[in-house]
Structure formats: C-alpha cells, structure tokens
Coordinates of C-alpha atoms and ligand atoms in Angstrom, one line a residue:
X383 CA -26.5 -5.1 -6.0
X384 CA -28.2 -4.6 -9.2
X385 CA -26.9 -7.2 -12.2
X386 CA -27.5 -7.7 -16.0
X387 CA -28.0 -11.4 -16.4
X388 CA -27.9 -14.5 -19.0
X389 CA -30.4 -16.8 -17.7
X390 CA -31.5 -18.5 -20.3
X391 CA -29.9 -19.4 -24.0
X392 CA -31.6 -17.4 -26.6
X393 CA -33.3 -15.1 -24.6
X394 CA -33.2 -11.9 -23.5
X395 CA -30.9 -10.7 -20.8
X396 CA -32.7 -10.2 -17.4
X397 CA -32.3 -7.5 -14.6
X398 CA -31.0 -8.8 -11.2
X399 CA -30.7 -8.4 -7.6
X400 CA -27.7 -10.2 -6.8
X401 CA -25.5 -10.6 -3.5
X402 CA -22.6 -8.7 -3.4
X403 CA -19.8 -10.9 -4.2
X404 CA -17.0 -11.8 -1.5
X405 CA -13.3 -11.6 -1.8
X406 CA -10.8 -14.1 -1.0
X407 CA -6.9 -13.7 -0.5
X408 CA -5.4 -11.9 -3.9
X409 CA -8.5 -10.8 -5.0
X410 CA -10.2 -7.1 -5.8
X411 CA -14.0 -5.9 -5.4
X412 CA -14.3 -3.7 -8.1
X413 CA -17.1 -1.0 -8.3
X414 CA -17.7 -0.9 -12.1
X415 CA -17.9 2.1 -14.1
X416 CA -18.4 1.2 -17.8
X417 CA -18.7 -2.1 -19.1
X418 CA -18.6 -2.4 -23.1
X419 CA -21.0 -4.1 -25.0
X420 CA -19.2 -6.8 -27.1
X421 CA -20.2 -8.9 -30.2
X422 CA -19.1 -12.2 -28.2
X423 CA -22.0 -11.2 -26.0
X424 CA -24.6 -11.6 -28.3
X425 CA -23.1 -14.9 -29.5
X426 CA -23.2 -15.9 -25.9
X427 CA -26.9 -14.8 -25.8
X428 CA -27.9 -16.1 -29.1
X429 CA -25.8 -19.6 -27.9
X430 CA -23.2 -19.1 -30.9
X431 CA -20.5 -19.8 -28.3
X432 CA -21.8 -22.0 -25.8
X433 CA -21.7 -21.3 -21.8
X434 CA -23.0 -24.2 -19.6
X435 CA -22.9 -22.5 -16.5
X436 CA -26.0 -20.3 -16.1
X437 CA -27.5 -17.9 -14.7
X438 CA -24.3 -15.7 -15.2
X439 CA -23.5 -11.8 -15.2
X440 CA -21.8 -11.3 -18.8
X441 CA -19.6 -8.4 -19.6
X442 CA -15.6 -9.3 -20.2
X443 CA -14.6 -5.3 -20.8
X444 CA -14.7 -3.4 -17.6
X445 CA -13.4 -0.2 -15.3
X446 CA -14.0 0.9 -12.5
X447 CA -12.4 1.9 -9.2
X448 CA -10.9 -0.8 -6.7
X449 CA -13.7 -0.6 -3.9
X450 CA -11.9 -3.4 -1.7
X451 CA -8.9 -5.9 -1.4
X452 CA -8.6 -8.7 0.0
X453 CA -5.2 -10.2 1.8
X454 CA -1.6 -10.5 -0.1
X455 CA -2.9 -7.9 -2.4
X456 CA 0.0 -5.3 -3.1
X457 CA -0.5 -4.2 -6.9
X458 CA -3.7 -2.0 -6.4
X459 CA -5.2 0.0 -3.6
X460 CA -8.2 0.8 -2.7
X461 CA -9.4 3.8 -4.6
X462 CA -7.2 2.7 -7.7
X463 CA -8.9 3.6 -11.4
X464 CA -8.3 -0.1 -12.9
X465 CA -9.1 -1.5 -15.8
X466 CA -9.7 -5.4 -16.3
X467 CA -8.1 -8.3 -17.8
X468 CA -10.4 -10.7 -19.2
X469 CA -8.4 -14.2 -19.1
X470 CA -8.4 -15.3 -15.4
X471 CA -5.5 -17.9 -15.2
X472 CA -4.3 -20.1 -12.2
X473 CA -0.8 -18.7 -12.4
X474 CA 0.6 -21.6 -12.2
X475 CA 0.7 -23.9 -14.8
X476 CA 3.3 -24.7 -17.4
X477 CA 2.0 -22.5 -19.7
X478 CA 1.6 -19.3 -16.8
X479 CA 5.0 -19.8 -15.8
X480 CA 5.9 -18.8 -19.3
X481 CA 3.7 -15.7 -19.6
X482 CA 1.0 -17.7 -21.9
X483 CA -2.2 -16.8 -19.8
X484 CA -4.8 -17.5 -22.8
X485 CA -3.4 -21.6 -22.8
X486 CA -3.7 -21.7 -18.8
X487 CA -5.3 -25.0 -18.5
X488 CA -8.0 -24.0 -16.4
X489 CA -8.4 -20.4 -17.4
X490 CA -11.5 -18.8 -17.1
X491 CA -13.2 -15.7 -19.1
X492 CA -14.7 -13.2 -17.0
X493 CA -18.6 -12.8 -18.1
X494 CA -18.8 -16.3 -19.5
X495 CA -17.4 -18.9 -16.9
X496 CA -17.4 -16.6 -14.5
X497 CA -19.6 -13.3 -13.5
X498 CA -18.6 -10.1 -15.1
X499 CA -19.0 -6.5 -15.2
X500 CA -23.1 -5.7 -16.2
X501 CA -23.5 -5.4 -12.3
X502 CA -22.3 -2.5 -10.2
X503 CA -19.4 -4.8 -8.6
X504 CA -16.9 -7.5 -9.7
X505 CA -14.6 -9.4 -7.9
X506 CA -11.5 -10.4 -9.8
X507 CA -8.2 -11.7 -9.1
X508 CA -5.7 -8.6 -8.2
X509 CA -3.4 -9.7 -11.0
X510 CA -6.5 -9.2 -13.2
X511 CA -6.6 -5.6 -12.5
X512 CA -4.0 -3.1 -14.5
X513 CA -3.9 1.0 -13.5
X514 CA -6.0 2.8 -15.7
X515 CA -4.5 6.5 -15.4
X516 CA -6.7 9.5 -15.3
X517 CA -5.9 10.5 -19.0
X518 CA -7.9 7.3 -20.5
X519 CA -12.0 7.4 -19.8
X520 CA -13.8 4.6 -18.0
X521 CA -15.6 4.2 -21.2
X522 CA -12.2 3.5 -23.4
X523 CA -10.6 2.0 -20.7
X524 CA -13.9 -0.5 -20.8
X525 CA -13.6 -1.3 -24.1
X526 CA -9.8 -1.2 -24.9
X527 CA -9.8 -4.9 -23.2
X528 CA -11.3 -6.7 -26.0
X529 CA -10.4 -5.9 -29.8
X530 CA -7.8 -3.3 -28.9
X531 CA -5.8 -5.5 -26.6
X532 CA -6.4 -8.8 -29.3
X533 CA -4.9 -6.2 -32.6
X534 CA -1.9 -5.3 -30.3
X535 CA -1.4 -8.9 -29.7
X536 CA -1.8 -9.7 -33.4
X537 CA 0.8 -6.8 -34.2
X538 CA 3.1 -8.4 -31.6
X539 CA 3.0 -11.8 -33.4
X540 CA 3.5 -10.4 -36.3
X541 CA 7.2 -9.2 -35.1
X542 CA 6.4 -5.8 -37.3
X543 CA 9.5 -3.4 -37.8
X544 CA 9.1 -0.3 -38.3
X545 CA 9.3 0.8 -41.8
X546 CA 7.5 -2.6 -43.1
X547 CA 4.2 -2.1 -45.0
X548 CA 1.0 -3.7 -43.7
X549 CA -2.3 -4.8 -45.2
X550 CA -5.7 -4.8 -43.0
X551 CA -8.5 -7.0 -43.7
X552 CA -11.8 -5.9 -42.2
X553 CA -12.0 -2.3 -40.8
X554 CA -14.6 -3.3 -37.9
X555 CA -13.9 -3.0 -34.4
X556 CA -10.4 -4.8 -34.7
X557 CA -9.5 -3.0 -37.6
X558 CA -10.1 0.7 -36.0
X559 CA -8.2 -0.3 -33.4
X560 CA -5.6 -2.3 -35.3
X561 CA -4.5 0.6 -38.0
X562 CA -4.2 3.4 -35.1
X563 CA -2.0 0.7 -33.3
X564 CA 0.6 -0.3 -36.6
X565 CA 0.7 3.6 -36.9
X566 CA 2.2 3.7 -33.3
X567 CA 4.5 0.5 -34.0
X568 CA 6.1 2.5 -36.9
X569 CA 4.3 0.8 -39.6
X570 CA 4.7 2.0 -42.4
X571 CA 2.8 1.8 -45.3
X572 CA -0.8 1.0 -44.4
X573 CA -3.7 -0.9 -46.5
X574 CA -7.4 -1.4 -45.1
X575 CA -9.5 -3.8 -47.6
X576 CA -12.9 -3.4 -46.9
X577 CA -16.2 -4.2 -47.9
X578 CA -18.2 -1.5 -46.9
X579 CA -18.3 1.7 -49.1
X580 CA -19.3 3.8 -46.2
X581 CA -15.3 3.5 -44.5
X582 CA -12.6 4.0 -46.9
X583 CA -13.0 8.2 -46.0
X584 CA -12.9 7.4 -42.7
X585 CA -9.3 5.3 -43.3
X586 CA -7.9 7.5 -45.6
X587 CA -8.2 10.4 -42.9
X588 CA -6.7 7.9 -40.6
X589 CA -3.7 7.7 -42.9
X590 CA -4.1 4.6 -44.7
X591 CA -4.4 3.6 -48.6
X592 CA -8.1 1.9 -48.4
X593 CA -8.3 -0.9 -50.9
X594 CA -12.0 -1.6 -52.4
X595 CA -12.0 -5.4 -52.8
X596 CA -15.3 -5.4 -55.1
X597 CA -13.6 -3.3 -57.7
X598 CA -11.1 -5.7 -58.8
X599 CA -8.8 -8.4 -56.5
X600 CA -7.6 -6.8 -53.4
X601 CA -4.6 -9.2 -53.7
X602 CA -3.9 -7.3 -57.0
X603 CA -4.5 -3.8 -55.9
X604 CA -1.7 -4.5 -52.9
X605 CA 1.1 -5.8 -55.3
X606 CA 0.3 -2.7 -57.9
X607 CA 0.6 0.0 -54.9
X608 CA 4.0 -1.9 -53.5
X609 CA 5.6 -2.1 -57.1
X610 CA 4.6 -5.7 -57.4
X611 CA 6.2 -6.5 -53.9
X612 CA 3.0 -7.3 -51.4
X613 CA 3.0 -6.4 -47.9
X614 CA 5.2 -7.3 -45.3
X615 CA 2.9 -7.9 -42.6
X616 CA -1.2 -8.5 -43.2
X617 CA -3.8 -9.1 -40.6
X618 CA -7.4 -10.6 -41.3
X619 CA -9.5 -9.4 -39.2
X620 CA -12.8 -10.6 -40.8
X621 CA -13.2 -14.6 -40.6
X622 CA -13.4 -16.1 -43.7
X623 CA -11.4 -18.5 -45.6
X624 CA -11.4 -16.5 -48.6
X625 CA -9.7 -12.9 -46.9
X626 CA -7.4 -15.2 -45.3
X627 CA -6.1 -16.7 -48.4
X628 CA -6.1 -13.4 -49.8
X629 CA -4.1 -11.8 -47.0
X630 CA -1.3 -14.6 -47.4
X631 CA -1.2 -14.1 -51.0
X632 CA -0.5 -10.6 -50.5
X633 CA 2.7 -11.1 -48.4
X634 CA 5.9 -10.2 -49.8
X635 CA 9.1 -12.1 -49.7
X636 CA 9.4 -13.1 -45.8
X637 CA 6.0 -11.9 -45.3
X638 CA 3.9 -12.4 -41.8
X639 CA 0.1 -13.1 -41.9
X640 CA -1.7 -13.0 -38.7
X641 CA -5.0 -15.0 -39.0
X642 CA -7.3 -13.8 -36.4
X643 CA -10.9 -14.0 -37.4
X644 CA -13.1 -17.2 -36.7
X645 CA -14.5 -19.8 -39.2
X646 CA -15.1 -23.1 -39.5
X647 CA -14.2 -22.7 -43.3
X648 CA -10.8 -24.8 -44.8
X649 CA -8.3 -22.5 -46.6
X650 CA -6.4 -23.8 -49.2
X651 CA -2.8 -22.4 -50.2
X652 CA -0.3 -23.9 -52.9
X653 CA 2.5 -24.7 -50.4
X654 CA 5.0 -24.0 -52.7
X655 CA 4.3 -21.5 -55.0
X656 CA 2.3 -19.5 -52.2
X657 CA 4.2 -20.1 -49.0
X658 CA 7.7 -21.9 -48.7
X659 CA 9.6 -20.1 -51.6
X660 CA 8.8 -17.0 -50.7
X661 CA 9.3 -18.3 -46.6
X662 CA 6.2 -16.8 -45.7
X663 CA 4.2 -17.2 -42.7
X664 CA 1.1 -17.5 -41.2
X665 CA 0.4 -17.0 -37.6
X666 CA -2.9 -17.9 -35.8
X667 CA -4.1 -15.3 -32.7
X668 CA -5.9 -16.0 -30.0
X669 CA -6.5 -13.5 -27.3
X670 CA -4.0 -11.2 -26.0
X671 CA -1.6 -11.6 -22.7
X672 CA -1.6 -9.9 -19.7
X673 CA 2.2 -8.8 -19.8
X674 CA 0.6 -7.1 -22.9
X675 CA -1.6 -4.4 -21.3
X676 CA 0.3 -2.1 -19.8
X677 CA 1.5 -1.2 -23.6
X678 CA -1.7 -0.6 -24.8
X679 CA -3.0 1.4 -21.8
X680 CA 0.6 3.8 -22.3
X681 CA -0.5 3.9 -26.0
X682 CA -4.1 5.0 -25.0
X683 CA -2.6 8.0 -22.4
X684 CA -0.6 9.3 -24.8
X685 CA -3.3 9.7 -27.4
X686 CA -1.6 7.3 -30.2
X687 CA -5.1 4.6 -29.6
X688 CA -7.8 7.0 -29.7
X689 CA -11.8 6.6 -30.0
X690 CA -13.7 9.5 -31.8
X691 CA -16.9 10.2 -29.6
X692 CA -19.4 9.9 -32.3
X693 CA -18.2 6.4 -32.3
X694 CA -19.6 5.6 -28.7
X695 CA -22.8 5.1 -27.6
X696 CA -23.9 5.0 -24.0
X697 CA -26.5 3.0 -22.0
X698 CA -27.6 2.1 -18.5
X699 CA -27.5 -0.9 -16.3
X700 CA -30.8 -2.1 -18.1
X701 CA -31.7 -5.2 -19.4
X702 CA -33.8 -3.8 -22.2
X703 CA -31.2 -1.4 -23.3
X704 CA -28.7 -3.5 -23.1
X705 CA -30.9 -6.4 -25.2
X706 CA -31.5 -3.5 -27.8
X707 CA -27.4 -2.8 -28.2
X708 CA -27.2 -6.5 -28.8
X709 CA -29.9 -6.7 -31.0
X710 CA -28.3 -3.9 -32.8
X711 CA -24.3 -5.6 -32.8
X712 CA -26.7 -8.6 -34.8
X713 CA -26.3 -6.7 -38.1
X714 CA -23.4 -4.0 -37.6
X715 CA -21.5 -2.9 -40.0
X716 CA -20.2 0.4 -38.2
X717 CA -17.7 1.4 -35.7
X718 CA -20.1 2.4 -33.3
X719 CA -19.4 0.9 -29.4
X720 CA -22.2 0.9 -27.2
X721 CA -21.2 1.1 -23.0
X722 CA -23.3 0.5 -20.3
X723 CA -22.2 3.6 -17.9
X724 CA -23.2 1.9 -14.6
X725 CA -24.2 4.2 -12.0
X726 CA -24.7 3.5 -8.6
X727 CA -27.0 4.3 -5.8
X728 CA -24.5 3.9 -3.1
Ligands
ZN778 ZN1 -15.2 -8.1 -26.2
ZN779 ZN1 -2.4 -21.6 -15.6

C-alpha cells in the first residue's frame, strides 16, 4: 500500500510502498479516507517534538471505513464509517481503569510511536475506533480528533455552567473550534482575544465580543465589558506565559482558567492578590479522553461544531503536497485545514 513517511528528522516526508499491516485480536484494519494535516506534524518533521522510532507513517487525525477485524472485536463492523482516537492505551493500568487514557503509562500516539493514517490503511486497536455517522464528512471527521476533541476537553475541565461568561485566548485552530463548542455548552457571554486583525469579523459573526489586545490590555477590556467582574471561565489557547497570566487575571470571583498551550516560559502570579482571595483556579490540559468523543461527534451531526468549506483545503497522498501544507502550517496565521483525501486504487 502506498504511505507518506518520516524518514529522516528535518527532512522532507517521503512516498512509500509499505506492507499492508496485520491485525491481531481487538484490533481494526481501517481503509483511510481523509487524514488532516496537523501542526504537531511539522514539529515532528522539523524535530520540535522528538520521535526516536523512525521510518514512521505520521498522521494522528483519521476516517475511514473499517475494512477488517480481527477476533473479540464487537464495537465496529466491517463496513463501519469510523473515525479515530489518537491516544492508544493498554487498558489496563491504574490510570485506564479510571478512564484517564492520556496518563496510560505506556500509551502510544498514533503517527508518532506508532504508524498512522498518510497511508491508504491503518490498523488500530477497536477501542480506538468511534462511529462516525453519515451526517459528519470524512474530512471533519479527520480533523475533529485533534484541536476539536482537545477544546472540548478543556471546556470539560473547566466544569462551565451554562450562563457563565468565557474568555478565549488565541482564535487559531483551537479557538474556532473552542467558541462554536462553549456556544453548545450554554456559554454565555463569549470573548476571543486575538492578535490578528484579519479575525475579529469572523468572531463577531460567530457570536462573540472579539477583544483587540494591541489596543489597550485585554485583561482590562474583559473587566470593562463584565461591569468590572472578569470572566468566569478563560481558556489560553496560544502558549505563552504572558496570555496565560493574562487569562487568570481576567477570572472573576471563583473563576476557572484552563491553560492549554505549550511553553517552556515561567508565569508568575501574586498568589494572593491574583489567585487564593478570589479562589480562583488554574487547570492544565493535556489531550482529550476517549469517553469524551462520542460528545463531540453528536455535537458535529447535529451541526452545533461546524467547519465553513473555505476553511479546508484538500490534497493527495503525496509527499510533495503534503511537504508543501507543512511548509505552509510553518507561518499560519489562518483557519485554513489542509486534508490529505486518500484515494485508493483498490
Ligand atoms: Zn493534530
Ligand atoms: Zn494504560
């Protein structure tokens, strides 16, 4: 079968001939369909985050249709529309007993330590693979199992009622994804600080109050619209020490701020003044769960988590279009997704 590969750290992806994987007991054979193109896989390529098991098929957002499974299989049939769950965990330690897949301790992310879905098949573990109903695209059902699923889980963590008012920092991939979804919680009044000039139309006409951080502090802006009262919930989105700070310093009295961008930077905070009297918190996010999908997928079908079509962008199972889209993910500042529609010969 043909496969999109990382052979080498910081350089190109390669096109493959590859055996066709084999199944074991509670495993799937997935024919793949669409297979997003994810920033994470340009750090993998570029050796940002580091993989030590090469050559390997990269691609952790995937549908398709089960083409086989193997024995003690009973939650997909052949034929099945799935979509993919990126975290493969044992199922069996402490912290899978409890429903924590992303602390498993051998867990395993498909299209880094293992081979994912640039290739025309995939095998996976069946508990991997969650009905994708005929409503949702391949395409969104590709791509709804990275930043979609991760803004859900953030939202989850974040215990949100409905009613409470929310702040957004960052209105990239997580953020598009993240406003549609506090909408569908029951959110209520929503703020996206962002950067870039080019989005606040685009977040108004989702329905939320965009906040322009370069014309004066964003922190201030927030307390002025809520009557001096901040949010109740924030999310940063962005990874960096100083939108984190700012997203705690928002939060009104009992206030929840979920921390889910990367840096390596410290964040200071005045533990009194800033966090204890007004019994704030802040939450880290890593990941989504499993147990978590089937929300988001029911969100998807019934149109709450939607995708515009001028927002995706479609390629082929080609090494040198697929190089180009992560070339292009180097320096994005859009909402623009790029999938790799994988066709087959067979
Ligand atoms: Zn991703
Ligand atoms: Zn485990």
């Amino acid at each position: 079968m043909r496969a999109v590969r990382l052979l080498e750290i910081g350089k190109p992806l390669v096109d493959a001939d590859v055996p066709v994987p084999e199944i074991e007991p509670g495993e799937v054979l997935i024919r793949v369909a669409a297979a997003g193109i994810c920033h994470s896989d340009e750090h993998y390529r570029a050796g940002i985050s580091k993989i030590d098991n090469l050559p390997v098929t990269l691609g952790h957002e995937v549908a398709g249709t089960v083409e086989k499974v193997g024995a003690d299989v009973s939650n997909v049939a052949r034929g099945d529309r799935v979509c993919v769950h990126y975290l493969v965990h044992c199922g069996q330690c402490e912290y899978c007993r409890h429903g924590l897949d992303q602390f498993c301790v051998s867990v395993q992310m498909i299209g880094k330590h293992r081979n994912g879905g640039y290739a025309e098949l995939i095998v996976v573990p069946a508990r991997n693979a969650f009905a994708l109903p005929h409503e949702i695209s391949f395409e969104i059902g590709a791509i709804m199992m990275c930043s979609s699923a991760t803004s859900l889980h953030a939202l989850t963590k974040t215990r949100l009622k409905p009613g409470e008012s929310v702040a957004i920092f960052g209105f990239g991939g997580l953020g598009y994804s993240a406003l549609q979804l506090a909408r569908a919680l029951g959110g209520g009044e929503i703020y996206v600080v962002e950067i870039n000039r080019a989005k606040p139309a685009l977040a108004r006409k989702m329905g939320a109050i965009p906040i322009d951080p370069t014309a004066c502090d964003p922190v201030a802006q927030i307390r002025e619209a809520t009557s001096g009262k901040g949010v109740d919930v924030s999310l940063e989105l962005i990874g960096s020490a100083k939108t984190m700070r700012q997203a705690v310093l928002c939060l009104a009295p009992l206030g929840r701020a979920a921390l889910v961008g990367l840096t390596k930077e410290s964040m200071s905070i005045l533990p009194y003044t800033e966090l204890i009297n007004k019994e704030a918190e802040i939450i880290g996010v890593s990941d989504h769960l499993a147990s978590e999908l089937p929300t988001l997928v029911e969100l998807a079908r019934t149109g709450k988590l939607r995708f515009s079509s001028e927002t995706l962008r479609v390629v082929d199972l080609d090494a040198a279009e697929i190089n180009g889209a992560l070339d292009a993910l180097q320096d994005s500042i859009d909402h623009v997704r790029t999938i790799i529609k994988v066709t087959s010969d067979k």
